mmCIF file of C-alpha atoms and ligand atoms in Angstrom:
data_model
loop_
_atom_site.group_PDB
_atom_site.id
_atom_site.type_symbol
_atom_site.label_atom_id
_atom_site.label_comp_id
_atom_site.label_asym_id
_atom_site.label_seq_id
_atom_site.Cartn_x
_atom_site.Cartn_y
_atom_site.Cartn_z
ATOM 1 C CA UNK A 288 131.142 -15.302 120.948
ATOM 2 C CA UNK A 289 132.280 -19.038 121.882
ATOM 3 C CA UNK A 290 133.283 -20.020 125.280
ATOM 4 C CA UNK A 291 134.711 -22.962 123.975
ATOM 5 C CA UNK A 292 136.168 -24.493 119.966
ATOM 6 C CA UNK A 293 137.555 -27.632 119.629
ATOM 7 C CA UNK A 294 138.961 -28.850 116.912
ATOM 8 C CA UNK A 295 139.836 -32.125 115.477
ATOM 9 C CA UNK A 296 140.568 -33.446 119.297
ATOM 10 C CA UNK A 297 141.720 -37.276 119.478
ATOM 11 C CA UNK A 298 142.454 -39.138 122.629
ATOM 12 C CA UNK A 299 144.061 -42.733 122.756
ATOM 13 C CA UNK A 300 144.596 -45.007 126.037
ATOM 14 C CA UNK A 301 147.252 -47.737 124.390
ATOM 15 C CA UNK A 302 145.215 -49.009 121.644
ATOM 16 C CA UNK A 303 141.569 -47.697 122.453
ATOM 17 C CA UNK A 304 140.899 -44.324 120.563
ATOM 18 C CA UNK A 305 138.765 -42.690 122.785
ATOM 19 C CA UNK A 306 137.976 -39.544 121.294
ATOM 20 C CA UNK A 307 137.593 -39.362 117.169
ATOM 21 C CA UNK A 308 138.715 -36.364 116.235
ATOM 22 C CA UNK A 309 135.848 -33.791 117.832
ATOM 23 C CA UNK A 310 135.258 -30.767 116.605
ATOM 24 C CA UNK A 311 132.279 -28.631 118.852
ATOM 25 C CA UNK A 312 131.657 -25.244 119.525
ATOM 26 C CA UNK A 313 130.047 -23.964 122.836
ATOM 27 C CA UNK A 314 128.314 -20.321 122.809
ATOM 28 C CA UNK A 315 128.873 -17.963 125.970
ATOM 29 C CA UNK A 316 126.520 -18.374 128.948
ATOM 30 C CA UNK A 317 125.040 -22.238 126.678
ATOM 31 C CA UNK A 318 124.485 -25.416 128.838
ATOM 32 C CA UNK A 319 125.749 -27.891 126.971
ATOM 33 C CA UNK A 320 125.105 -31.559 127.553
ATOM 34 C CA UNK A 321 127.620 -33.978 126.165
ATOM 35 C CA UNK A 322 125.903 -37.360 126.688
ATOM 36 C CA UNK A 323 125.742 -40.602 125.320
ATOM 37 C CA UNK A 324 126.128 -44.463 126.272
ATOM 38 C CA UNK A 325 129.013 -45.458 128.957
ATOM 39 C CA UNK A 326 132.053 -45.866 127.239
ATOM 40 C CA UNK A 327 131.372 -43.398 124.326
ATOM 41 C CA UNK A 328 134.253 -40.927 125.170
ATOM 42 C CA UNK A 329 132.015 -38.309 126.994
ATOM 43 C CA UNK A 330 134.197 -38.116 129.973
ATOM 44 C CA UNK A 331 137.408 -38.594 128.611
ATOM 45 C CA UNK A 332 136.684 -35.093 126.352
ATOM 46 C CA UNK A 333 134.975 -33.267 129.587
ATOM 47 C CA UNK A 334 138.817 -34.149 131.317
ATOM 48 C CA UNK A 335 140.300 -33.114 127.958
ATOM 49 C CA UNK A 336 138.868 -29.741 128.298
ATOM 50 C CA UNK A 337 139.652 -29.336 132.037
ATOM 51 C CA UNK A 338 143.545 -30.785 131.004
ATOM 52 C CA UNK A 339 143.246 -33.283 133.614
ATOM 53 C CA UNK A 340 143.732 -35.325 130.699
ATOM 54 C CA UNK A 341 146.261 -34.891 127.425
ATOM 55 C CA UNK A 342 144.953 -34.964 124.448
ATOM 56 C CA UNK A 343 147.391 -36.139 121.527
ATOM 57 C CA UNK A 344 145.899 -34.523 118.635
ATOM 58 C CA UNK A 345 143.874 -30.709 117.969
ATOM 59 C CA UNK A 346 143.184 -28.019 119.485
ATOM 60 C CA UNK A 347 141.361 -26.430 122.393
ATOM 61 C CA UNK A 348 140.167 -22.910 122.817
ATOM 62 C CA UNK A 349 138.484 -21.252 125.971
ATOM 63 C CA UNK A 350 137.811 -17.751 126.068
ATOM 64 C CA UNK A 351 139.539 -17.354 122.238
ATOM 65 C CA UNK A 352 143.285 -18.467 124.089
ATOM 66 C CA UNK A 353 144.667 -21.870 122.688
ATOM 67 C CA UNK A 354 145.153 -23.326 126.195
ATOM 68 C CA UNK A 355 145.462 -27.254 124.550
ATOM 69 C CA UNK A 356 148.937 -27.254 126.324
ATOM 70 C CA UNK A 357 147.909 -25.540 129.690
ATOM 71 C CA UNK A 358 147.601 -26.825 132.713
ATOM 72 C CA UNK A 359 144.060 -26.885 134.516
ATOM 73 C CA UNK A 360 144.671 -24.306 136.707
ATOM 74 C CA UNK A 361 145.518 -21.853 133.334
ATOM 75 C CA UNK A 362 142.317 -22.748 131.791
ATOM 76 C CA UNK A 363 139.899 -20.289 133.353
ATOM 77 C CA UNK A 364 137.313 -23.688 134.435
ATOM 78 C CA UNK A 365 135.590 -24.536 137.554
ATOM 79 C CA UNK A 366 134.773 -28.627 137.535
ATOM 80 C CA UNK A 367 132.278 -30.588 139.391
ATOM 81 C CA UNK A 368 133.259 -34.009 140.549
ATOM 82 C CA UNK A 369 130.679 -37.164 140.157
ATOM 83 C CA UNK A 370 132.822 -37.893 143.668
ATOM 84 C CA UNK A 371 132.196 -34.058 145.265
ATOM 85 C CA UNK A 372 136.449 -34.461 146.193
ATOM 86 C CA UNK A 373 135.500 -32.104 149.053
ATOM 87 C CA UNK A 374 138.162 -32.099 151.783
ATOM 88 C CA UNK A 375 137.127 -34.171 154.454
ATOM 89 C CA UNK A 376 138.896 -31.989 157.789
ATOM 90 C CA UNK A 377 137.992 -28.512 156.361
ATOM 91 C CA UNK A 378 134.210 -26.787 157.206
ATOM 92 C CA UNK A 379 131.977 -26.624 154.563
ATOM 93 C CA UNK A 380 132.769 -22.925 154.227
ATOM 94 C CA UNK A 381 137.174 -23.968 153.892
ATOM 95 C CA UNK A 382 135.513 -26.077 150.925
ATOM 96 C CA UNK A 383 133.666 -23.646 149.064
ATOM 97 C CA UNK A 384 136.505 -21.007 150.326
ATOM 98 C CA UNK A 385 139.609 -23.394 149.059
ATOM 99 C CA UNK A 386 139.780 -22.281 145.023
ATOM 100 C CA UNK A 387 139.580 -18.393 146.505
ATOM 101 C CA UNK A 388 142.036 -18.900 148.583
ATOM 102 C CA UNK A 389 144.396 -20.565 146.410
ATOM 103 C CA UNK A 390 143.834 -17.657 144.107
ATOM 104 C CA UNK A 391 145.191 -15.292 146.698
ATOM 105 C CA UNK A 392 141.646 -13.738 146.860
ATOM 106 C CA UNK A 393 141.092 -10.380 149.721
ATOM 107 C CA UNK A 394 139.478 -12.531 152.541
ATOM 108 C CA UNK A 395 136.108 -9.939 152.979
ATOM 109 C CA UNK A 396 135.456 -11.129 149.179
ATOM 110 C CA UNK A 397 135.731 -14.772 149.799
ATOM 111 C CA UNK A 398 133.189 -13.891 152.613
ATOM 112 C CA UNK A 399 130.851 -12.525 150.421
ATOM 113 C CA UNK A 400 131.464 -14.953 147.737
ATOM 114 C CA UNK A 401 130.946 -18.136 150.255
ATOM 115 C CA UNK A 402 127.903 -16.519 151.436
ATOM 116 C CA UNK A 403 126.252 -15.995 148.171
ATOM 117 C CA UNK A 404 127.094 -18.864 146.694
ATOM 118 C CA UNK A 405 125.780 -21.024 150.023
ATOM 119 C CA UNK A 406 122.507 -19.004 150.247
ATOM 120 C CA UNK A 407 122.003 -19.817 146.661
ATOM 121 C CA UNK A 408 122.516 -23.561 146.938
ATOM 122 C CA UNK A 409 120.537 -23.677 150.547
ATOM 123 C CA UNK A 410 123.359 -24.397 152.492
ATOM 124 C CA UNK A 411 123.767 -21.008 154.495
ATOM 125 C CA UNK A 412 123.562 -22.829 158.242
ATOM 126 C CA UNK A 413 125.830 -25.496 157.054
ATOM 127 C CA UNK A 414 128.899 -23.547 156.965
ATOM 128 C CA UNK A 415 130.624 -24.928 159.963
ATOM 129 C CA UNK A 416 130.246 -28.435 159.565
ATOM 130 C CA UNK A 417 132.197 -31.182 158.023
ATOM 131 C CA UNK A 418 131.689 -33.029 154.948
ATOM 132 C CA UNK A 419 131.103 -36.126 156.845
ATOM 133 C CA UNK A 420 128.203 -34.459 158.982
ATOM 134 C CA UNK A 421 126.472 -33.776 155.426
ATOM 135 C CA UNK A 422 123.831 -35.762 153.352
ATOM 136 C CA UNK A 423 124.957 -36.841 149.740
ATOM 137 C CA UNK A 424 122.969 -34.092 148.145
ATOM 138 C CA UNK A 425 124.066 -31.276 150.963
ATOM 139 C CA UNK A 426 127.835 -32.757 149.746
ATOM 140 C CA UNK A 427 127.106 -31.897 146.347
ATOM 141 C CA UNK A 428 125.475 -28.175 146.663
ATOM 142 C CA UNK A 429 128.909 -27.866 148.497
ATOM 143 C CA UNK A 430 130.707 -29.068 145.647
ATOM 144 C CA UNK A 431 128.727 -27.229 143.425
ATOM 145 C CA UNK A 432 129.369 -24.288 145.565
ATOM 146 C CA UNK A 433 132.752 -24.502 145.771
ATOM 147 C CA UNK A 434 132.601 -23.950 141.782
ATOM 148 C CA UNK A 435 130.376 -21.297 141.469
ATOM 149 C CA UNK A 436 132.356 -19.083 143.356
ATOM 150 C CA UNK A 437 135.249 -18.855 141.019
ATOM 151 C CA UNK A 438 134.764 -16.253 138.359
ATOM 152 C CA UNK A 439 135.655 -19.168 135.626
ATOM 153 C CA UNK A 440 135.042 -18.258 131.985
ATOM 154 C CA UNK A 441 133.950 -22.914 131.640
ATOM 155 C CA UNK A 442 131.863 -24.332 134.406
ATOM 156 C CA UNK A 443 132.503 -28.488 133.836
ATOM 157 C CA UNK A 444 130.155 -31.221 135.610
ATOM 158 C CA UNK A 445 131.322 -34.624 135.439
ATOM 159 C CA UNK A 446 128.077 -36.534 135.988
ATOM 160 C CA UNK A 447 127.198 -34.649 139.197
ATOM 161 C CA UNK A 448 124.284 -36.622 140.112
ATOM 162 C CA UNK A 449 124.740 -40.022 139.571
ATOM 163 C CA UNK A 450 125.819 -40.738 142.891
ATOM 164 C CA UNK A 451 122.296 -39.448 144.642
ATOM 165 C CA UNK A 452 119.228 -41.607 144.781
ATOM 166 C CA UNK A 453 116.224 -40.838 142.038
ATOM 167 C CA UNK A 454 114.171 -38.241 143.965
ATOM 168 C CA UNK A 455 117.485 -36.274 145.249
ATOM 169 C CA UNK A 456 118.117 -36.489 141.695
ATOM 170 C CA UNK A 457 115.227 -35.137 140.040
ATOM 171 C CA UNK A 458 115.265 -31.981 143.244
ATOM 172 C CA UNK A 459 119.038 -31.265 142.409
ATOM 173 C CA UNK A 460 118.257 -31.401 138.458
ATOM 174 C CA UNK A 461 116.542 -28.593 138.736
ATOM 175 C CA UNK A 462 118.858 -26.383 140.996
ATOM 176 C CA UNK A 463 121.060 -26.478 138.322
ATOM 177 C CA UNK A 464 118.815 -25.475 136.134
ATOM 178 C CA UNK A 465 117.706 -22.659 138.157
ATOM 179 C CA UNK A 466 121.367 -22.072 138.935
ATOM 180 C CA UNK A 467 122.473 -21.858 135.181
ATOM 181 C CA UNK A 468 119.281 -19.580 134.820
ATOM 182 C CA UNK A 469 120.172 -17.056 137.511
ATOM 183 C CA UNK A 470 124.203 -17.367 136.825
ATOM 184 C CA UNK A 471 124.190 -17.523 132.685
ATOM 185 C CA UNK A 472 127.292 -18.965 132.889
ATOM 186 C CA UNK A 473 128.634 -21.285 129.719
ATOM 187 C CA UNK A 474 128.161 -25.135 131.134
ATOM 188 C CA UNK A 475 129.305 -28.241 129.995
ATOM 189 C CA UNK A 476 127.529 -31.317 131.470
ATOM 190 C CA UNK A 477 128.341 -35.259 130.892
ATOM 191 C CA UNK A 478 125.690 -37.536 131.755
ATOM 192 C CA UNK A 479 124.847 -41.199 130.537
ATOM 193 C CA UNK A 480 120.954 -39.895 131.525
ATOM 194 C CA UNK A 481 118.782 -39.279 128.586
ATOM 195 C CA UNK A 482 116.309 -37.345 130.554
ATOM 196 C CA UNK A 483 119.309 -35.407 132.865
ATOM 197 C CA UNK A 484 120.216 -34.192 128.535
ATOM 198 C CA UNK A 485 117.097 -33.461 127.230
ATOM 199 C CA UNK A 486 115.742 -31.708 130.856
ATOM 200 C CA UNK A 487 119.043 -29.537 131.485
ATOM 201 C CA UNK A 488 120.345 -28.790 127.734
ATOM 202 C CA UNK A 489 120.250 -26.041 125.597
ATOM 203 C CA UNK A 490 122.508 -28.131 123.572
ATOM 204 C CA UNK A 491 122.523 -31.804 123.418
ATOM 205 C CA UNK A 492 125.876 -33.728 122.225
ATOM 206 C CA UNK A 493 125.366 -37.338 121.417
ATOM 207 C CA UNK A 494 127.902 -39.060 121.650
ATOM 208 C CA UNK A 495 129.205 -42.563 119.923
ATOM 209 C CA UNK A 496 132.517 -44.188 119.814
ATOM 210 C CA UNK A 497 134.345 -41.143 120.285
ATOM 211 C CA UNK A 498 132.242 -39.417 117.819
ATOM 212 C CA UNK A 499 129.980 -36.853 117.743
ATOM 213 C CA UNK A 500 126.814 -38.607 116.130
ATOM 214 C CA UNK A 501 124.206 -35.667 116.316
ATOM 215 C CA UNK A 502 124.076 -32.467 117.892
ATOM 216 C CA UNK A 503 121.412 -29.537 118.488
ATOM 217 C CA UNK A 504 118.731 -28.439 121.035
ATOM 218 C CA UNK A 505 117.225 -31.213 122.919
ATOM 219 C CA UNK A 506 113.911 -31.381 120.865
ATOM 220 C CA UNK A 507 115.944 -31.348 117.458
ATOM 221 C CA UNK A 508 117.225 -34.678 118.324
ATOM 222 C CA UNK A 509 114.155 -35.536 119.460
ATOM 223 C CA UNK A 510 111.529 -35.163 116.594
ATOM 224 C CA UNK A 511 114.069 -35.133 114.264
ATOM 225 C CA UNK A 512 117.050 -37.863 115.366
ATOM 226 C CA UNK A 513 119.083 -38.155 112.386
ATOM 227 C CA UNK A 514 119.690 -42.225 112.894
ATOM 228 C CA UNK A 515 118.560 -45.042 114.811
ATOM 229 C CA UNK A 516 121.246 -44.740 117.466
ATOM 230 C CA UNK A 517 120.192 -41.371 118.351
ATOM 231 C CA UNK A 518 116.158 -41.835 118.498
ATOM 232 C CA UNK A 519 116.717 -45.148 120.404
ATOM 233 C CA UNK A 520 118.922 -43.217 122.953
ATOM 234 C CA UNK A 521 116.326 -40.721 123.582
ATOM 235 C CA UNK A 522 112.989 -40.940 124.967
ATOM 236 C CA UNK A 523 111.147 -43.186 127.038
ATOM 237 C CA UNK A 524 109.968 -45.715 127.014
ATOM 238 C CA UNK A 525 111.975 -46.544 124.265
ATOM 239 C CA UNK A 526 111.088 -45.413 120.265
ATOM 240 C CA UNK A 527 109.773 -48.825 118.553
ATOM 241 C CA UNK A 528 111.331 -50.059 115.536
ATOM 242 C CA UNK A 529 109.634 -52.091 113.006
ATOM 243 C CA UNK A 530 111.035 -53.610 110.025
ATOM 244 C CA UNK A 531 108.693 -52.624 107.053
ATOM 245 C CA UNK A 532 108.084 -52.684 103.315
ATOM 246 C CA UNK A 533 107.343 -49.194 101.864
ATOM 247 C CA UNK A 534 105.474 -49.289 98.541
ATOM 248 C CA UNK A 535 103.354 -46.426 97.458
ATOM 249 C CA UNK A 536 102.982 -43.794 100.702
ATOM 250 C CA UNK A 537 102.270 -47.181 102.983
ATOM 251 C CA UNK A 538 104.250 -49.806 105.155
ATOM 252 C CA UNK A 539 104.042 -53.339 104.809
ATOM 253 C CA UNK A 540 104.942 -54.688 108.557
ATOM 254 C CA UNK A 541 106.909 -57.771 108.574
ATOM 255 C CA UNK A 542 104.167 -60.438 109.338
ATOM 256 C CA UNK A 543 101.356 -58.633 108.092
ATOM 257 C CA UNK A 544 99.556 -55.072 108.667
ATOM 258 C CA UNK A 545 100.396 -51.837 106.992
ATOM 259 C CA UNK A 546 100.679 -48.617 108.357
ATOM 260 C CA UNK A 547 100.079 -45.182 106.469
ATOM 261 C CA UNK A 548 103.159 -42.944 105.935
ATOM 262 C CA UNK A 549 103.951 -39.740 106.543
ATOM 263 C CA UNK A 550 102.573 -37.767 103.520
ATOM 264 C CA UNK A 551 105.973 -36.622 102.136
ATOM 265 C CA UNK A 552 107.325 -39.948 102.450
ATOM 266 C CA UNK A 553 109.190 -40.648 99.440
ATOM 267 C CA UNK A 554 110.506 -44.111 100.431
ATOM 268 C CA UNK A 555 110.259 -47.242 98.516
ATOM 269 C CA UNK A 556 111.448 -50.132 99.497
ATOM 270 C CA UNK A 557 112.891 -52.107 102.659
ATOM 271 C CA UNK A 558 112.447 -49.178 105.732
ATOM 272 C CA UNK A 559 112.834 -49.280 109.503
ATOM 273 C CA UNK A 560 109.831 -47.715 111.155
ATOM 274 C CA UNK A 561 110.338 -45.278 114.270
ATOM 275 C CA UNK A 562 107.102 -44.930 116.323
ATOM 276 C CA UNK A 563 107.529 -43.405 119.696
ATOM 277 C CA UNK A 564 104.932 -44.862 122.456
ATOM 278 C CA UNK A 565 103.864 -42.168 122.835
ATOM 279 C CA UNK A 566 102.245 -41.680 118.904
ATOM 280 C CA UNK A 567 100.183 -44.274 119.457
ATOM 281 C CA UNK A 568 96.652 -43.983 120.858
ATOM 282 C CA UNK A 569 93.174 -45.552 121.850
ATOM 283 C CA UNK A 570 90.988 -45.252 119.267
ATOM 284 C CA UNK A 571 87.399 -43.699 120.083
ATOM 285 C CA UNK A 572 84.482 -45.459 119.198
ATOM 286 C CA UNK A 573 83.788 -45.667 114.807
ATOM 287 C CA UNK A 574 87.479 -44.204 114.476
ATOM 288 C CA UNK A 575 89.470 -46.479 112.447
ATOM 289 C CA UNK A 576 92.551 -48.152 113.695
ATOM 290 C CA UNK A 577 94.685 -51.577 113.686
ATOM 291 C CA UNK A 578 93.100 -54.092 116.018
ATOM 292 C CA UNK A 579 95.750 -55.440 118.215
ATOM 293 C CA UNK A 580 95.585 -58.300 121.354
ATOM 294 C CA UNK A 581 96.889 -57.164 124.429
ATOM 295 C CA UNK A 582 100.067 -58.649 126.024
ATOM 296 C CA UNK A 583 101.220 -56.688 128.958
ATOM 297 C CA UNK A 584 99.815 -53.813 131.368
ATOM 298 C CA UNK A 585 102.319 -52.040 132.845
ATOM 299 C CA UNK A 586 99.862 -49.290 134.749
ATOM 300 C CA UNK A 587 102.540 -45.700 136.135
ATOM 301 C CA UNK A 588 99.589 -44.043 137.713
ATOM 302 C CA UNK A 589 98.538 -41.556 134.955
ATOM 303 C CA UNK A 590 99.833 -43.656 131.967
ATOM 304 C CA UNK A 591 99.379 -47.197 131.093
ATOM 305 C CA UNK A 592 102.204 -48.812 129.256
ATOM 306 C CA UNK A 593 100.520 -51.981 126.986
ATOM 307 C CA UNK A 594 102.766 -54.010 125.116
ATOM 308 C CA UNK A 595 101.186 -55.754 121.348
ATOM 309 C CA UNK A 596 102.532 -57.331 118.747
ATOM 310 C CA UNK A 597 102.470 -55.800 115.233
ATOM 311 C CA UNK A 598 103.132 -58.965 112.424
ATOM 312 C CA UNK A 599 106.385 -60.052 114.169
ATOM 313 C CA UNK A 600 107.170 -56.908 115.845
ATOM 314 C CA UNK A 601 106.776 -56.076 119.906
ATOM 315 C CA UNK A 602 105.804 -52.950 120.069
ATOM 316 C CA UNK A 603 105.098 -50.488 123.389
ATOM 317 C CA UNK A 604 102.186 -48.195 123.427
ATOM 318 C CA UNK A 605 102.576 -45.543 125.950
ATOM 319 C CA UNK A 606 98.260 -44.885 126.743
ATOM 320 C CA UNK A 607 96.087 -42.380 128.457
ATOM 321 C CA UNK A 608 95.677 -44.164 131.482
ATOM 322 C CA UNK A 609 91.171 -44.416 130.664
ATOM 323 C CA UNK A 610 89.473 -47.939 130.846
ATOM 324 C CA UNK A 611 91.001 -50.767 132.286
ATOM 325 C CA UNK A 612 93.153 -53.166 130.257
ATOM 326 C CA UNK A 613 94.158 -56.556 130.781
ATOM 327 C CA UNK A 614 96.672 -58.755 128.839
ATOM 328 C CA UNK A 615 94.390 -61.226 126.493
ATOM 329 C CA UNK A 616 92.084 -57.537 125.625
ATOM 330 C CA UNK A 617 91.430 -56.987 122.281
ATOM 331 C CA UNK A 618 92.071 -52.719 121.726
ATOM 332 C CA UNK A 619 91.939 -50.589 118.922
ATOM 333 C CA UNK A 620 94.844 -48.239 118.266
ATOM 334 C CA UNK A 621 95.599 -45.023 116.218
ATOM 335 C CA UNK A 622 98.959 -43.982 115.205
ATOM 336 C CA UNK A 623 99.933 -40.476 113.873
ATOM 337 C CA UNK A 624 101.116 -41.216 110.819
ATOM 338 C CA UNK A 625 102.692 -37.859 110.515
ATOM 339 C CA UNK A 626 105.141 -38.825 113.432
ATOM 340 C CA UNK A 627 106.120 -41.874 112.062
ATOM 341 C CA UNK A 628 110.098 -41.692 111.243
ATOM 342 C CA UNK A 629 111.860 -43.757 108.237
ATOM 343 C CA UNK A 630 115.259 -45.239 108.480
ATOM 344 C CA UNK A 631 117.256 -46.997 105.850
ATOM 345 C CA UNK A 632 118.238 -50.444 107.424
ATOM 346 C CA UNK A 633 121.240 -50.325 105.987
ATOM 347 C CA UNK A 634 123.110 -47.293 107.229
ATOM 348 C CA UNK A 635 120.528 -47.123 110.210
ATOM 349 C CA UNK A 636 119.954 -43.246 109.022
ATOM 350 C CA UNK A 637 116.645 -41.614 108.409
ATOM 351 C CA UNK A 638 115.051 -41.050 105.111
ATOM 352 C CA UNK A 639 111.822 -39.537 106.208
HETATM 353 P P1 ADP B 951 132.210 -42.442 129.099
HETATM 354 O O1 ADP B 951 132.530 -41.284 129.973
HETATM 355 O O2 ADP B 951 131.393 -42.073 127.909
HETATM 356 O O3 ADP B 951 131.648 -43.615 129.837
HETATM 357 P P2 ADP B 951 135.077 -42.663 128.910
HETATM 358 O O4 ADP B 951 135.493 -41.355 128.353
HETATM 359 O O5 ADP B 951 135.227 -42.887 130.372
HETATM 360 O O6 ADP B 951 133.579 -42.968 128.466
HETATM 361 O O7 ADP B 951 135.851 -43.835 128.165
HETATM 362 C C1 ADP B 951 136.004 -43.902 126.748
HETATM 363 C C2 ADP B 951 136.836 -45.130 126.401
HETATM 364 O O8 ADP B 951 138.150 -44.959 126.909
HETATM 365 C C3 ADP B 951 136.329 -46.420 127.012
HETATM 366 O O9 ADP B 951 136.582 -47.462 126.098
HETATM 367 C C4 ADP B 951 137.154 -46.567 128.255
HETATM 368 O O10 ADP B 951 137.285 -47.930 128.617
HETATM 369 C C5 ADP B 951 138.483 -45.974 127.833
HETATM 370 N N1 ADP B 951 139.214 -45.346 128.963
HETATM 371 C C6 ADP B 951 138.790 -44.311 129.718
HETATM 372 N N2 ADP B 951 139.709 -43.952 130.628
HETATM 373 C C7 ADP B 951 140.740 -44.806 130.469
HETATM 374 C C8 ADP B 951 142.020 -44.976 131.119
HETATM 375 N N3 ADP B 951 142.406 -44.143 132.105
HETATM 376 N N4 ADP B 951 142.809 -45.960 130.672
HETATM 377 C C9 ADP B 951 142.436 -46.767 129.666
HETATM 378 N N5 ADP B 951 141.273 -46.669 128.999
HETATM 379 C C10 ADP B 951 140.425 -45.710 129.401
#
């Protein structure tokens, strides 16, 4: 059963039309992702679905109850604030307690609530003290906590993280995907963080311009991104694209070498090229391969990141880290061929 249908939602602030007439579905106990550039709308539908914000067209459903006209407290949601919006004079345990409370809950089960809730999140010996006395990632298991206790059918995180610094970031990631794997409660989580989507979702949304431009688990949009937009938003370092004349299972690179096909390929014609870095490798000794100069070595430790050009093209290989490289080396490189991806440079969609 769905936690969650929208349909045909639209959202306008004066003249900008935020959100394009959305329709998504969200399965109980799914973590859904909405994500997407800044600006794309991502936020403005999370606050549509809490009813912090009004939308002016469609239809929202939680639970199977049309509550597009209710207010957030009606909506059966618990939210989690990019700014934690903990109260600043109340203990740590007052601030996980407060949504209880409100409710009119029996004061032994807030207890018991709180303490589950704060053992779960690591925060049991914190529950006297005041936000201020707390680190920014102790502020945020608060804020989480303060959600999890509520019994709510949604659970809503407005880009939870982005206010932590990168290892913080990375630790708390995971809590909430532990937490969503102990609770199995339905999520929906906005980020602007391609790796936040693809490491937390069991659904990804992409969004663009108010739109939804592909949806699906996070390896569907991966390996199979149905336009440029989407497999240049995912992965990284970045997918390379390289305009290309197909003719006859191969691409002719702008500027000069060709490059085998997928097998199936069907295309004919002018094609964009997708090659992730990472579908590129050293050639071994008597293995055939393009012979490329080297321009940059950008060495991560296990990984060596070598930029080349291709005919006209820049293009990032993402290597085994192995033999040392230098900019001015001369390297062989394979490519799977069978991972290559074809897009139409017209509509920017993929062909193959
Ligand atoms: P995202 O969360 O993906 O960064 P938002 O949902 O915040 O995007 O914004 C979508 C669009 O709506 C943007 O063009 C943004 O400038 C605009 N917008 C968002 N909130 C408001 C607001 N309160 N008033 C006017 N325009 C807004």
């Amino acid at each position: 059963m769905s936690d969650l249908k929208i349909l045909q939602l639209h959202k306008h602030y004066g003249a900008v039309h935020a959100v394009r007439g959305i329709d998504l579905e969200v399965a109980s106990g799914e973590f859904t992702v909405l994500v997407g550039p800044s600006g794309c709308g991502k936020s403005t539908l999370l606050r549509c679905i809490a009813g912090l914000e009004e939308a002016d067209g469609g239809r929202i459903e939680i639970g199977g109850r049309d509550v597009t006209w209710e207010k957030p407290r009606d909506r059966d949601i618990a939210m989690v604030f990019q700014s934690y919006a903990l109260y600043p004079y109340m203990s740590v345990y007052e601030n996980i307690a407060f949504g209880l409370r409100a409710r009119k809950t029996a004061s032994a089960d807030i207890e018991r609530r709180v303490k589950q809730a704060a053992s779960m999140l690591g925060i049991g010996a914190l529950l006297e003290r005041r936000p201020r006395e707390l680190s920014g990632g102790q502020r945020q298991r608060v804020a989480i906590g303060r959600a999890i206790v509520r019994d709510a059918r949604l659970f809503l995180f407005d880009e939870p993280l982005s206010n932590l610094d990168t290892q913080l970031r990375d630790d708390m990631r995971a809590e909430i995907k532990r937490l969503h794997q102990e609770l199995k409660r339905t999520m929906i989580y906005v980020t602007h963080d391609q790796i936040e989507a693809m490491t937390l979702a069991d659904r990804i949304v992409l969004l663009r311009d108010g739109r939804i431009e592909q949806e699906g688990p996070p390896l569907e949009l991966f390996d199979r991104p149905a336009s440029v937009f989407v497999a240049a938003f995912l992965g990284s370092p970045k997918m390379n694209f390289i305009k290309a004349v197909a003719e006859r299972g191969k691409a002719v690179v702008e500027g000069g070498d060709s490059l085998a096909l997928p097998k199936n390929s069907t295309a004919e014609g002018p094609v964009i090229l997708g090659l992730r870095p990472q579908h590129i490798y050293r050639a071994v000794e008597g293995q055939a391969g393009m012979n490329v100069k080297v321009d940059l070595v950008q060495v991560t430790g296990t990984r060596v990141i070598v930029t080349f050009r291709l005919g006209s093209t820049s293009v990032i290989a993402d290597l085994e880290a192995g033999e040392p490289l230098n900019p001015g080396d001369d390297l062989t490189l394979g490519i799977d061929a069978s991972r290559l991806l074809v897009f139409d440079p017209k509509t920017e969609l993929r062909i193959g």
